[in-house]
Amino acid sequence: MIGKGKELSQELRSFYDGTGLRRICNFLNDPVKWKEHHFTISPPRPSAPYKVIVIAMMLRKEKVALQCHLYCHEQLYSSKAKIDIHWDHFGFPYGTADILCPLPSGCGTPTRVAITTGAIRNKGTEVSFRNQKVLTNFSYTFTSCFSTMYNFTNVLQVTFELLQYLGVNRVVVYKTNCSADTQRVLDYYTKKGLVEVIPWSLSNYLTVSRKALPKQDPADIHYFGQIPALNDCLYRYMYQSKYVALHDPDEYILPHWVELLPILEKRYGAGKCYIFENNWIPVEFALTPPPPHTLPQQKQWQNISGVNILTHIYNEPIAPKPAFNNYKIITNPRAVFAVSVHGVLKPWKTCTWTDRKIARMYHIKLRGKTELKPEQLIYDNRLLNYNAQLSSAVNIVLRDTGLLSEDNLN
């Protein structure tokens, strides 16, 4: 039932500042907990018949009635919330949820919303909106969303330089903590305007798993809260970026995005979600390329924390279907409503597989125990094609951040 407008009490004036913003709040510096079991992230876009969707993390087994309190034109309106918990929760007790709030008559453009479990005296989580207008001109063409950085020690200058070369204008990093050297690199790219670091303090409120499944590491929520972070990034950049890519720092979609996306738009249709097949590159194998090719000589990088992706150029054979492929996506963020680690939850029909002859993704990481023999790996020199541009750019970053001295670079 939707409540009528009423004057705003003094108590609620501390909730609402009437700023006129409409889309996503900057919750993540210190998330607010209500009723012990539910955590709100942000209110994203309108979606008829519900005009406000608030992303939350909720205890799946608990049934709870929630109220939306919307502030419009110096008056407060209330409505009964609908709760939609995402089905892709990997079996953990908590899942990402959409809290859907109908807009009452006379409250077409709310500036604030609070979610509570009962009467308004039970202070819940209050959040503001951004981007009231539906925009068609974007600040960024390509935004990459990285979630979630926890005890991270891999220095990211090679990743950031490659992404810039591919055409990425913005990288969003959801960070709990990282090494001092990694922070130095994040600060460097933040100052340049490439990176936005979102403080991700979820581990202060829930026990976060370090693994993908409860049987691997029992906890409250999947892999550091990766799924709500990805959904937040989707909505946060919905009207800031033409396309959003959801992938990890050690995953690289090739070739050049500026040239690739027009091809995909023409072949599969514009404004869609494009799926890229994953190709594992195990770093356990240090293999040289076949003659006459050679690996780049970068001895000065040897003491820098992380993986030099230019020295790993052999990938595993693709597992035949129906084996799951750990694919990732580049999507028009305005075409989808909910995402997960691998792809889109709603609406799935928005997505289309990209022909691997046109583009593919490379995931460069330790694979652990494997029965593969070196001779079974497949040589792929695509990354080597970026050697000249990357090497010089990375050396500049290492010098400017003080990770390497001028003498070590000569």
mmCIF file of C-alpha atoms in Angstrom:
data_model
loop_
_atom_site.group_PDB
_atom_site.id
_atom_site.type_symbol
_atom_site.label_atom_id
_atom_site.label_comp_id
_atom_site.label_asym_id
_atom_site.label_seq_id
_atom_site.Cartn_x
_atom_site.Cartn_y
_atom_site.Cartn_z
ATOM 1 C CA MET A 1 0.000 0.000 0.000
ATOM 2 C CA ILE A 2 1.293 3.427 -0.926
ATOM 3 C CA GLY A 3 1.185 6.087 1.743
ATOM 4 C CA LYS A 4 0.058 9.651 1.145
ATOM 5 C CA GLY A 5 2.403 12.582 1.302
ATOM 6 C CA LYS A 6 3.057 14.061 4.726
ATOM 7 C CA GLU A 7 5.261 16.734 6.183
ATOM 8 C CA LEU A 8 8.813 15.695 6.907
ATOM 9 C CA SER A 9 9.572 15.321 10.617
ATOM 10 C CA GLN A 10 12.672 16.815 12.212
ATOM 11 C CA GLU A 11 13.990 13.260 12.711
ATOM 12 C CA LEU A 12 13.779 12.578 8.993
ATOM 13 C CA ARG A 13 15.378 15.856 8.045
ATOM 14 C CA SER A 14 18.620 14.272 9.174
ATOM 15 C CA PHE A 15 17.921 11.492 6.644
ATOM 16 C CA TYR A 16 17.161 13.680 3.650
ATOM 17 C CA ASP A 17 19.062 16.646 2.314
ATOM 18 C CA GLY A 18 16.957 17.272 -0.794
ATOM 19 C CA THR A 19 19.904 17.507 -3.147
ATOM 20 C CA GLY A 20 17.907 16.578 -6.245
ATOM 21 C CA LEU A 21 20.239 13.726 -7.156
ATOM 22 C CA ARG A 22 18.664 10.642 -8.660
ATOM 23 C CA ARG A 23 20.479 7.427 -9.191
ATOM 24 C CA ILE A 24 23.177 5.876 -7.055
ATOM 25 C CA CYS A 25 24.485 6.866 -3.645
ATOM 26 C CA ASN A 26 28.084 6.634 -2.596
ATOM 27 C CA PHE A 27 27.287 4.101 0.097
ATOM 28 C CA LEU A 28 30.416 2.093 -0.053
ATOM 29 C CA ASN A 29 32.682 4.090 2.263
ATOM 30 C CA ASP A 30 30.770 2.708 5.251
ATOM 31 C CA PRO A 31 27.789 0.474 4.510
ATOM 32 C CA VAL A 32 24.842 0.693 6.887
ATOM 33 C CA LYS A 33 23.367 -2.424 8.490
ATOM 34 C CA TRP A 34 19.713 -2.752 9.373
ATOM 35 C CA LYS A 35 17.921 -5.488 11.319
ATOM 36 C CA GLU A 36 21.242 -7.318 11.628
ATOM 37 C CA HIS A 37 20.749 -9.259 8.405
ATOM 38 C CA HIS A 38 20.338 -6.836 5.522
ATOM 39 C CA PHE A 39 22.712 -4.396 3.876
ATOM 40 C CA THR A 40 21.840 -1.706 1.341
ATOM 41 C CA ILE A 41 24.219 -0.616 -1.382
ATOM 42 C CA SER A 42 22.500 1.840 -3.686
ATOM 43 C CA PRO A 43 19.300 2.853 -5.437
ATOM 44 C CA PRO A 44 19.689 2.517 -9.186
ATOM 45 C CA ARG A 45 17.488 3.181 -12.157
ATOM 46 C CA PRO A 46 13.724 3.467 -12.588
ATOM 47 C CA SER A 47 12.051 0.324 -13.925
ATOM 48 C CA ALA A 48 8.299 0.307 -14.536
ATOM 49 C CA PRO A 49 6.123 -0.465 -12.674
ATOM 50 C CA TYR A 50 8.759 -0.002 -9.932
ATOM 51 C CA LYS A 51 10.597 3.256 -10.236
ATOM 52 C CA VAL A 52 13.303 2.716 -7.643
ATOM 53 C CA ILE A 53 15.477 -0.381 -7.338
ATOM 54 C CA VAL A 54 17.798 -0.607 -4.344
ATOM 55 C CA ILE A 55 20.635 -3.141 -4.486
ATOM 56 C CA ALA A 56 21.027 -4.998 -1.195
ATOM 57 C CA MET A 57 22.544 -8.097 0.409
ATOM 58 C CA MET A 58 19.977 -10.196 2.242
ATOM 59 C CA LEU A 59 19.853 -13.370 4.296
ATOM 60 C CA ARG A 60 18.049 -15.678 1.895
ATOM 61 C CA LYS A 61 16.288 -17.872 4.449
ATOM 62 C CA GLU A 62 14.738 -14.959 6.325
ATOM 63 C CA LYS A 63 11.399 -13.553 5.226
ATOM 64 C CA VAL A 64 11.077 -9.878 5.979
ATOM 65 C CA ALA A 65 8.608 -7.129 5.073
ATOM 66 C CA LEU A 66 10.256 -3.881 4.031
ATOM 67 C CA GLN A 67 8.949 -0.374 3.555
ATOM 68 C CA CYS A 68 10.217 2.249 1.127
ATOM 69 C CA HIS A 69 10.086 5.849 2.349
ATOM 70 C CA LEU A 70 10.483 8.319 -0.510
ATOM 71 C CA TYR A 71 11.095 12.020 -0.137
ATOM 72 C CA CYS A 72 9.474 14.268 -2.752
ATOM 73 C CA HIS A 73 8.906 18.028 -2.710
ATOM 74 C CA GLU A 74 9.486 18.387 1.059
ATOM 75 C CA GLN A 75 7.030 15.552 1.775
ATOM 76 C CA LEU A 76 7.419 11.906 2.724
ATOM 77 C CA TYR A 77 5.666 9.030 0.943
ATOM 78 C CA SER A 78 5.744 5.355 1.862
ATOM 79 C CA SER A 79 5.205 2.203 -0.166
ATOM 80 C CA LYS A 80 5.526 -1.524 0.357
ATOM 81 C CA ALA A 81 8.739 -2.925 -1.082
ATOM 82 C CA LYS A 82 9.013 -6.027 -3.229
ATOM 83 C CA ILE A 83 12.140 -8.154 -2.716
ATOM 84 C CA ASP A 84 13.796 -10.061 -5.551
ATOM 85 C CA ILE A 85 16.851 -12.082 -4.460
ATOM 86 C CA HIS A 86 19.163 -12.933 -7.355
ATOM 87 C CA TRP A 87 19.217 -16.642 -8.076
ATOM 88 C CA ASP A 88 22.978 -16.771 -8.607
ATOM 89 C CA HIS A 89 24.247 -16.783 -5.010
ATOM 90 C CA PHE A 90 26.539 -19.857 -5.281
ATOM 91 C CA GLY A 91 24.753 -21.462 -2.313
ATOM 92 C CA PHE A 92 25.892 -18.965 0.335
ATOM 93 C CA PRO A 93 23.454 -17.795 3.059
ATOM 94 C CA TYR A 94 23.440 -14.204 1.783
ATOM 95 C CA GLY A 95 22.537 -13.204 -1.742
ATOM 96 C CA THR A 96 22.370 -10.025 -3.782
ATOM 97 C CA ALA A 97 18.829 -8.656 -3.878
ATOM 98 C CA ASP A 98 16.836 -5.961 -5.631
ATOM 99 C CA ILE A 99 14.445 -4.037 -3.391
ATOM 100 C CA LEU A 100 11.780 -2.608 -5.678
ATOM 101 C CA CYS A 101 9.859 0.493 -4.598
ATOM 102 C CA PRO A 102 6.690 1.694 -6.371
ATOM 103 C CA LEU A 103 6.361 5.447 -6.773
ATOM 104 C CA PRO A 104 3.133 6.924 -5.384
ATOM 105 C CA SER A 105 1.067 9.522 -7.168
ATOM 106 C CA GLY A 106 2.595 12.927 -6.641
ATOM 107 C CA CYS A 107 6.100 11.537 -6.109
ATOM 108 C CA GLY A 108 7.442 11.133 -9.615
ATOM 109 C CA THR A 109 10.965 12.356 -8.873
ATOM 110 C CA PRO A 110 12.079 11.385 -5.359
ATOM 111 C CA THR A 111 15.402 12.741 -4.203
ATOM 112 C CA ARG A 112 15.951 10.317 -1.318
ATOM 113 C CA VAL A 113 14.779 6.894 -0.242
ATOM 114 C CA ALA A 114 15.011 5.052 3.076
ATOM 115 C CA ILE A 115 14.399 1.316 3.461
ATOM 116 C CA THR A 116 13.045 0.187 6.838
ATOM 117 C CA THR A 117 11.543 -2.924 8.394
ATOM 118 C CA GLY A 118 8.584 -1.075 9.896
ATOM 119 C CA ALA A 119 7.548 2.355 11.080
ATOM 120 C CA ILE A 120 9.713 5.288 10.122
ATOM 121 C CA ARG A 121 11.075 5.548 13.685
ATOM 122 C CA ASN A 122 13.034 2.392 12.924
ATOM 123 C CA LYS A 123 15.847 4.106 11.106
ATOM 124 C CA GLY A 124 16.914 2.042 8.165
ATOM 125 C CA THR A 125 19.284 2.815 5.363
ATOM 126 C CA GLU A 126 18.891 6.140 3.596
ATOM 127 C CA VAL A 127 20.396 6.651 0.185
ATOM 128 C CA SER A 128 20.364 9.308 -2.512
ATOM 129 C CA PHE A 129 20.030 9.222 -6.290
ATOM 130 C CA ARG A 130 22.127 10.267 -9.230
ATOM 131 C CA ASN A 131 21.429 11.005 -12.880
ATOM 132 C CA GLN A 132 17.756 11.861 -12.979
ATOM 133 C CA LYS A 133 17.913 12.363 -16.732
ATOM 134 C CA VAL A 134 18.381 9.502 -19.167
ATOM 135 C CA LEU A 135 21.610 10.474 -20.930
ATOM 136 C CA THR A 136 22.848 9.613 -24.408
ATOM 137 C CA ASN A 137 26.232 11.341 -24.197
ATOM 138 C CA PHE A 138 28.700 9.542 -21.958
ATOM 139 C CA SER A 139 31.872 10.567 -20.165
ATOM 140 C CA TYR A 140 33.507 7.225 -20.991
ATOM 141 C CA THR A 141 33.318 4.828 -23.899
ATOM 142 C CA PHE A 142 34.619 1.768 -22.045
ATOM 143 C CA THR A 143 34.649 1.177 -18.286
ATOM 144 C CA SER A 144 36.181 -1.927 -16.695
ATOM 145 C CA CYS A 145 34.807 -3.061 -13.324
ATOM 146 C CA PHE A 146 37.260 -4.916 -11.067
ATOM 147 C CA SER A 147 35.818 -6.685 -8.035
ATOM 148 C CA THR A 148 36.884 -7.288 -5.332
ATOM 149 C CA MET A 149 40.432 -6.440 -4.267
ATOM 150 C CA TYR A 150 41.319 -8.223 -1.018
ATOM 151 C CA ASN A 151 44.904 -8.693 0.257
ATOM 152 C CA PHE A 152 45.975 -7.838 -3.279
ATOM 153 C CA THR A 153 49.717 -7.817 -4.011
ATOM 154 C CA ASN A 154 49.909 -7.906 -7.814
ATOM 155 C CA VAL A 155 51.132 -4.502 -8.992
ATOM 156 C CA LEU A 156 48.771 -3.495 -11.783
ATOM 157 C CA GLN A 157 50.720 -1.185 -14.082
ATOM 158 C CA VAL A 158 50.845 -3.726 -16.950
ATOM 159 C CA THR A 159 47.092 -4.322 -16.670
ATOM 160 C CA PHE A 160 46.229 -0.627 -16.630
ATOM 161 C CA GLU A 161 48.536 0.213 -19.519
ATOM 162 C CA LEU A 162 47.145 -2.610 -21.660
ATOM 163 C CA LEU A 163 43.562 -1.603 -20.894
ATOM 164 C CA GLN A 164 44.300 1.989 -21.872
ATOM 165 C CA TYR A 165 45.858 0.803 -25.109
ATOM 166 C CA LEU A 166 42.771 -1.320 -25.814
ATOM 167 C CA GLY A 167 40.598 1.783 -25.413
ATOM 168 C CA VAL A 168 39.427 1.702 -21.786
ATOM 169 C CA ASN A 169 38.850 5.193 -20.339
ATOM 170 C CA ARG A 170 37.895 4.166 -16.802
ATOM 171 C CA VAL A 171 38.743 1.338 -14.400
ATOM 172 C CA VAL A 172 36.678 0.915 -11.234
ATOM 173 C CA VAL A 173 38.390 -0.982 -8.405
ATOM 174 C CA TYR A 174 36.388 -2.244 -5.417
ATOM 175 C CA LYS A 175 39.086 -2.407 -2.757
ATOM 176 C CA THR A 176 39.153 -3.860 0.737
ATOM 177 C CA ASN A 177 42.937 -3.785 1.078
ATOM 178 C CA CYS A 178 46.107 -4.255 -0.932
ATOM 179 C CA SER A 179 49.893 -4.055 -0.655
ATOM 180 C CA ALA A 180 51.718 -0.732 -0.323
ATOM 181 C CA ASP A 181 53.157 -1.025 -3.848
ATOM 182 C CA THR A 182 49.739 -1.777 -5.316
ATOM 183 C CA GLN A 183 48.308 1.239 -3.490
ATOM 184 C CA ARG A 184 51.071 3.401 -4.935
ATOM 185 C CA VAL A 185 50.065 2.328 -8.443
ATOM 186 C CA LEU A 186 46.358 2.851 -7.692
ATOM 187 C CA ASP A 187 47.121 6.372 -6.445
ATOM 188 C CA TYR A 188 49.132 7.087 -9.585
ATOM 189 C CA TYR A 189 46.318 6.076 -11.941
ATOM 190 C CA THR A 190 43.665 7.719 -9.781
ATOM 191 C CA LYS A 191 45.537 11.007 -10.087
ATOM 192 C CA LYS A 192 45.711 10.496 -13.855
ATOM 193 C CA GLY A 193 41.920 10.069 -13.947
ATOM 194 C CA LEU A 194 41.887 6.481 -15.190
ATOM 195 C CA VAL A 195 41.006 4.717 -11.925
ATOM 196 C CA GLU A 196 38.213 5.167 -9.404
ATOM 197 C CA VAL A 197 38.810 3.253 -6.172
ATOM 198 C CA ILE A 198 35.623 2.288 -4.320
ATOM 199 C CA PRO A 199 36.310 1.404 -0.656
ATOM 200 C CA TRP A 200 34.666 -1.993 -0.117
ATOM 201 C CA SER A 201 34.222 -2.549 3.620
ATOM 202 C CA LEU A 202 31.791 -5.476 3.474
ATOM 203 C CA SER A 203 34.153 -7.708 5.463
ATOM 204 C CA ASN A 204 33.484 -5.456 8.479
ATOM 205 C CA TYR A 205 29.864 -6.632 8.479
ATOM 206 C CA LEU A 206 29.783 -10.126 6.979
ATOM 207 C CA THR A 207 32.128 -13.073 6.891
ATOM 208 C CA VAL A 208 33.272 -13.075 3.274
ATOM 209 C CA SER A 209 34.406 -16.234 1.546
ATOM 210 C CA ARG A 210 37.743 -16.345 -0.221
ATOM 211 C CA LYS A 211 36.418 -19.015 -2.559
ATOM 212 C CA ALA A 212 33.613 -19.468 -5.055
ATOM 213 C CA LEU A 213 31.670 -22.163 -3.160
ATOM 214 C CA PRO A 214 30.681 -22.739 0.498
ATOM 215 C CA LYS A 215 32.282 -26.189 0.548
ATOM 216 C CA GLN A 216 35.619 -24.581 -0.346
ATOM 217 C CA ASP A 217 35.416 -21.825 2.289
ATOM 218 C CA PRO A 218 32.198 -21.565 4.354
ATOM 219 C CA ALA A 219 31.125 -17.969 4.996
ATOM 220 C CA ASP A 220 28.171 -15.582 4.736
ATOM 221 C CA ILE A 221 28.602 -14.464 1.145
ATOM 222 C CA HIS A 222 30.364 -15.473 -2.058
ATOM 223 C CA TYR A 223 33.940 -14.379 -2.809
ATOM 224 C CA PHE A 224 34.325 -11.099 -0.899
ATOM 225 C CA GLY A 225 30.878 -9.901 -2.021
ATOM 226 C CA GLN A 226 31.857 -9.915 -5.679
ATOM 227 C CA ILE A 227 28.326 -10.058 -7.095
ATOM 228 C CA PRO A 228 26.863 -7.007 -5.307
ATOM 229 C CA ALA A 229 30.012 -5.072 -6.217
ATOM 230 C CA LEU A 230 29.560 -5.924 -9.903
ATOM 231 C CA ASN A 231 25.913 -4.859 -9.803
ATOM 232 C CA ASP A 232 26.865 -1.614 -8.096
ATOM 233 C CA CYS A 233 29.427 -0.896 -10.798
ATOM 234 C CA LEU A 234 26.873 -1.629 -13.524
ATOM 235 C CA TYR A 235 24.432 0.920 -12.124
ATOM 236 C CA ARG A 236 27.069 3.408 -10.994
ATOM 237 C CA TYR A 237 28.311 3.753 -14.589
ATOM 238 C CA MET A 238 25.015 3.116 -16.360
ATOM 239 C CA TYR A 239 24.792 6.684 -17.612
ATOM 240 C CA GLN A 240 28.481 7.500 -17.434
ATOM 241 C CA SER A 241 29.804 4.871 -19.853
ATOM 242 C CA LYS A 242 28.654 3.595 -23.242
ATOM 243 C CA TYR A 243 29.921 0.103 -22.438
ATOM 244 C CA VAL A 244 30.890 -1.626 -19.191
ATOM 245 C CA ALA A 245 33.181 -4.671 -18.995
ATOM 246 C CA LEU A 246 32.911 -7.033 -16.035
ATOM 247 C CA HIS A 247 36.169 -8.929 -15.636
ATOM 248 C CA ASP A 248 39.115 -9.507 -13.296
ATOM 249 C CA PRO A 249 42.498 -7.729 -13.377
ATOM 250 C CA ASP A 250 44.148 -10.858 -14.810
ATOM 251 C CA GLU A 251 41.601 -11.242 -17.624
ATOM 252 C CA TYR A 252 42.174 -9.520 -20.966
ATOM 253 C CA ILE A 253 39.671 -9.245 -23.802
ATOM 254 C CA LEU A 254 41.468 -8.838 -27.129
ATOM 255 C CA PRO A 255 41.793 -7.240 -29.652
ATOM 256 C CA HIS A 256 41.562 -3.433 -29.522
ATOM 257 C CA TRP A 257 38.108 -2.507 -28.199
ATOM 258 C CA VAL A 258 37.752 0.697 -30.195
ATOM 259 C CA GLU A 259 38.049 -1.324 -33.399
ATOM 260 C CA LEU A 260 36.300 -4.434 -32.050
ATOM 261 C CA LEU A 261 32.995 -3.034 -30.820
ATOM 262 C CA PRO A 262 31.891 -1.532 -34.165
ATOM 263 C CA ILE A 263 32.457 -4.985 -35.694
ATOM 264 C CA LEU A 264 30.377 -6.656 -32.979
ATOM 265 C CA GLU A 265 27.624 -4.050 -33.252
ATOM 266 C CA LYS A 266 27.390 -4.605 -36.987
ATOM 267 C CA ARG A 267 27.448 -8.398 -36.735
ATOM 268 C CA TYR A 268 25.301 -8.998 -33.635
ATOM 269 C CA GLY A 269 23.386 -5.757 -33.194
ATOM 270 C CA ALA A 270 24.213 -2.546 -31.346
ATOM 271 C CA GLY A 271 23.725 -1.878 -27.664
ATOM 272 C CA LYS A 272 23.878 -5.506 -26.571
ATOM 273 C CA CYS A 273 25.834 -7.709 -24.188
ATOM 274 C CA TYR A 274 28.767 -9.501 -25.835
ATOM 275 C CA ILE A 275 30.174 -12.717 -24.343
ATOM 276 C CA PHE A 276 33.853 -13.583 -24.755
ATOM 277 C CA GLU A 277 35.161 -17.125 -24.553
ATOM 278 C CA ASN A 278 37.732 -17.699 -21.829
ATOM 279 C CA ASN A 279 41.179 -19.036 -22.701
ATOM 280 C CA TRP A 280 43.257 -20.145 -19.715
ATOM 281 C CA ILE A 281 46.939 -19.243 -19.778
ATOM 282 C CA PRO A 282 48.648 -21.118 -16.905
ATOM 283 C CA VAL A 283 51.602 -19.197 -15.492
ATOM 284 C CA GLU A 284 53.167 -22.426 -14.212
ATOM 285 C CA PHE A 285 54.509 -23.001 -17.714
ATOM 286 C CA ALA A 286 57.334 -20.692 -18.806
ATOM 287 C CA LEU A 287 57.678 -21.642 -22.457
ATOM 288 C CA THR A 288 59.535 -19.833 -25.202
ATOM 289 C CA PRO A 289 57.853 -19.040 -28.509
ATOM 290 C CA PRO A 290 58.729 -20.980 -31.649
ATOM 291 C CA PRO A 291 61.517 -19.488 -33.823
ATOM 292 C CA PRO A 292 61.994 -16.847 -35.052
ATOM 293 C CA HIS A 293 59.922 -15.251 -32.282
ATOM 294 C CA THR A 294 61.500 -14.345 -28.938
ATOM 295 C CA LEU A 295 60.245 -13.191 -25.569
ATOM 296 C CA PRO A 296 60.852 -9.545 -24.605
ATOM 297 C CA GLN A 297 63.890 -8.966 -22.404
ATOM 298 C CA GLN A 298 62.597 -7.221 -19.288
ATOM 299 C CA LYS A 299 64.972 -8.239 -16.520
ATOM 300 C CA GLN A 300 64.333 -4.949 -14.741
ATOM 301 C CA TRP A 301 60.766 -6.109 -14.018
ATOM 302 C CA GLN A 302 61.793 -9.284 -12.213
ATOM 303 C CA ASN A 303 61.578 -7.826 -8.706
ATOM 304 C CA ILE A 304 58.221 -6.148 -9.307
ATOM 305 C CA SER A 305 55.366 -8.004 -7.634
ATOM 306 C CA GLY A 306 52.981 -9.674 -10.036
ATOM 307 C CA VAL A 307 52.889 -11.556 -13.321
ATOM 308 C CA ASN A 308 54.520 -10.265 -16.487
ATOM 309 C CA ILE A 309 51.778 -11.191 -18.942
ATOM 310 C CA LEU A 310 54.081 -10.728 -21.939
ATOM 311 C CA THR A 311 56.025 -13.855 -20.980
ATOM 312 C CA HIS A 312 53.003 -16.178 -20.927
ATOM 313 C CA ILE A 313 51.872 -16.976 -24.440
ATOM 314 C CA TYR A 314 50.602 -20.557 -24.321
ATOM 315 C CA ASN A 315 46.982 -21.325 -23.492
ATOM 316 C CA GLU A 316 45.144 -24.489 -22.580
ATOM 317 C CA PRO A 317 42.970 -26.279 -25.150
ATOM 318 C CA ILE A 318 39.336 -25.192 -24.967
ATOM 319 C CA ALA A 319 37.257 -27.772 -23.103
ATOM 320 C CA PRO A 320 34.520 -29.199 -25.349
ATOM 321 C CA LYS A 321 30.918 -28.305 -24.592
ATOM 322 C CA PRO A 322 28.957 -28.743 -22.370
ATOM 323 C CA ALA A 323 31.899 -27.923 -20.064
ATOM 324 C CA PHE A 324 31.405 -24.503 -18.482
ATOM 325 C CA ASN A 325 33.540 -21.748 -19.942
ATOM 326 C CA ASN A 326 34.461 -18.996 -17.475
ATOM 327 C CA TYR A 327 33.458 -16.303 -19.932
ATOM 328 C CA LYS A 328 33.149 -12.581 -19.216
ATOM 329 C CA ILE A 329 31.222 -9.781 -20.899
ATOM 330 C CA ILE A 330 31.271 -6.287 -22.314
ATOM 331 C CA THR A 331 27.741 -4.918 -22.117
ATOM 332 C CA ASN A 332 25.624 -1.887 -22.752
ATOM 333 C CA PRO A 333 24.754 -1.228 -19.072
ATOM 334 C CA ARG A 334 21.375 0.257 -19.962
ATOM 335 C CA ALA A 335 20.286 -3.019 -21.584
ATOM 336 C CA VAL A 336 20.553 -5.208 -18.467
ATOM 337 C CA PHE A 337 19.127 -5.224 -14.938
ATOM 338 C CA ALA A 338 21.166 -7.783 -12.987
ATOM 339 C CA VAL A 339 24.591 -9.335 -13.495
ATOM 340 C CA SER A 340 26.698 -12.045 -11.912
ATOM 341 C CA VAL A 341 30.320 -13.155 -12.085
ATOM 342 C CA HIS A 342 29.826 -14.759 -15.476
ATOM 343 C CA GLY A 343 27.361 -12.760 -17.495
ATOM 344 C CA VAL A 344 23.886 -11.334 -17.167
ATOM 345 C CA LEU A 345 20.997 -12.623 -15.045
ATOM 346 C CA LYS A 346 18.288 -10.311 -16.386
ATOM 347 C CA PRO A 347 17.547 -10.231 -19.272
ATOM 348 C CA TRP A 348 19.760 -13.063 -20.543
ATOM 349 C CA LYS A 349 18.477 -12.727 -24.120
ATOM 350 C CA THR A 350 20.401 -9.463 -24.348
ATOM 351 C CA CYS A 351 23.681 -11.416 -24.586
ATOM 352 C CA THR A 352 25.298 -13.028 -27.591
ATOM 353 C CA TRP A 353 28.440 -15.150 -27.923
ATOM 354 C CA THR A 354 31.303 -13.565 -29.812
ATOM 355 C CA ASP A 355 32.996 -15.657 -32.482
ATOM 356 C CA ARG A 356 36.404 -16.610 -31.043
ATOM 357 C CA LYS A 357 37.952 -15.867 -34.437
ATOM 358 C CA ILE A 358 36.969 -12.232 -33.904
ATOM 359 C CA ALA A 359 37.769 -11.794 -30.201
ATOM 360 C CA ARG A 360 38.415 -13.808 -27.073
ATOM 361 C CA MET A 361 39.467 -13.421 -23.462
ATOM 362 C CA TYR A 362 42.751 -14.567 -21.929
ATOM 363 C CA HIS A 363 42.890 -15.434 -18.219
ATOM 364 C CA ILE A 364 46.494 -15.496 -17.005
ATOM 365 C CA LYS A 365 46.829 -17.139 -13.597
ATOM 366 C CA LEU A 366 48.159 -20.051 -11.575
ATOM 367 C CA ARG A 367 46.056 -23.091 -12.382
ATOM 368 C CA GLY A 368 47.228 -25.365 -9.586
ATOM 369 C CA LYS A 369 47.194 -29.105 -10.125
ATOM 370 C CA THR A 370 46.906 -29.985 -13.791
ATOM 371 C CA GLU A 371 47.377 -33.078 -15.899
ATOM 372 C CA LEU A 372 48.309 -31.006 -18.909
ATOM 373 C CA LYS A 373 51.727 -31.486 -20.467
ATOM 374 C CA PRO A 374 53.645 -28.541 -21.961
ATOM 375 C CA GLU A 375 53.296 -30.006 -25.459
ATOM 376 C CA GLN A 376 49.498 -29.876 -25.123
ATOM 377 C CA LEU A 377 49.469 -26.088 -24.747
ATOM 378 C CA ILE A 378 48.664 -23.906 -27.744
ATOM 379 C CA TYR A 379 50.929 -21.065 -28.799
ATOM 380 C CA ASP A 380 49.113 -17.736 -29.163
ATOM 381 C CA ASN A 381 51.116 -14.572 -29.828
ATOM 382 C CA ARG A 382 48.339 -11.993 -29.532
ATOM 383 C CA LEU A 383 49.732 -10.532 -26.315
ATOM 384 C CA LEU A 384 53.201 -10.261 -27.834
ATOM 385 C CA ASN A 385 51.723 -7.905 -30.420
ATOM 386 C CA TYR A 386 51.439 -5.303 -27.637
ATOM 387 C CA ASN A 387 55.013 -5.677 -26.406
ATOM 388 C CA ALA A 388 56.501 -2.496 -27.861
ATOM 389 C CA GLN A 389 53.745 -0.188 -26.613
ATOM 390 C CA LEU A 390 53.450 -1.844 -23.209
ATOM 391 C CA SER A 391 57.135 -2.092 -22.361
ATOM 392 C CA SER A 392 57.866 1.598 -22.830
ATOM 393 C CA ALA A 393 54.651 2.706 -21.091
ATOM 394 C CA VAL A 394 55.186 0.403 -18.108
ATOM 395 C CA ASN A 395 58.779 1.576 -17.674
ATOM 396 C CA ILE A 396 57.547 5.159 -17.422
ATOM 397 C CA VAL A 397 55.023 4.185 -14.735
ATOM 398 C CA LEU A 398 57.618 2.223 -12.757
ATOM 399 C CA ARG A 399 59.913 5.252 -12.846
ATOM 400 C CA ASP A 400 57.207 7.792 -11.970
ATOM 401 C CA THR A 401 55.886 5.717 -9.059
ATOM 402 C CA GLY A 402 59.373 5.065 -7.696
ATOM 403 C CA LEU A 403 59.023 1.299 -7.994
ATOM 404 C CA LEU A 404 62.184 1.294 -10.115
ATOM 405 C CA SER A 405 64.991 3.802 -10.146
ATOM 406 C CA GLU A 406 66.274 5.442 -13.321
ATOM 407 C CA ASP A 407 69.441 3.338 -13.059
ATOM 408 C CA ASN A 408 67.449 0.091 -13.046
ATOM 409 C CA LEU A 409 65.580 1.128 -16.180
ATOM 410 C CA ASN A 410 68.742 1.733 -18.201
#
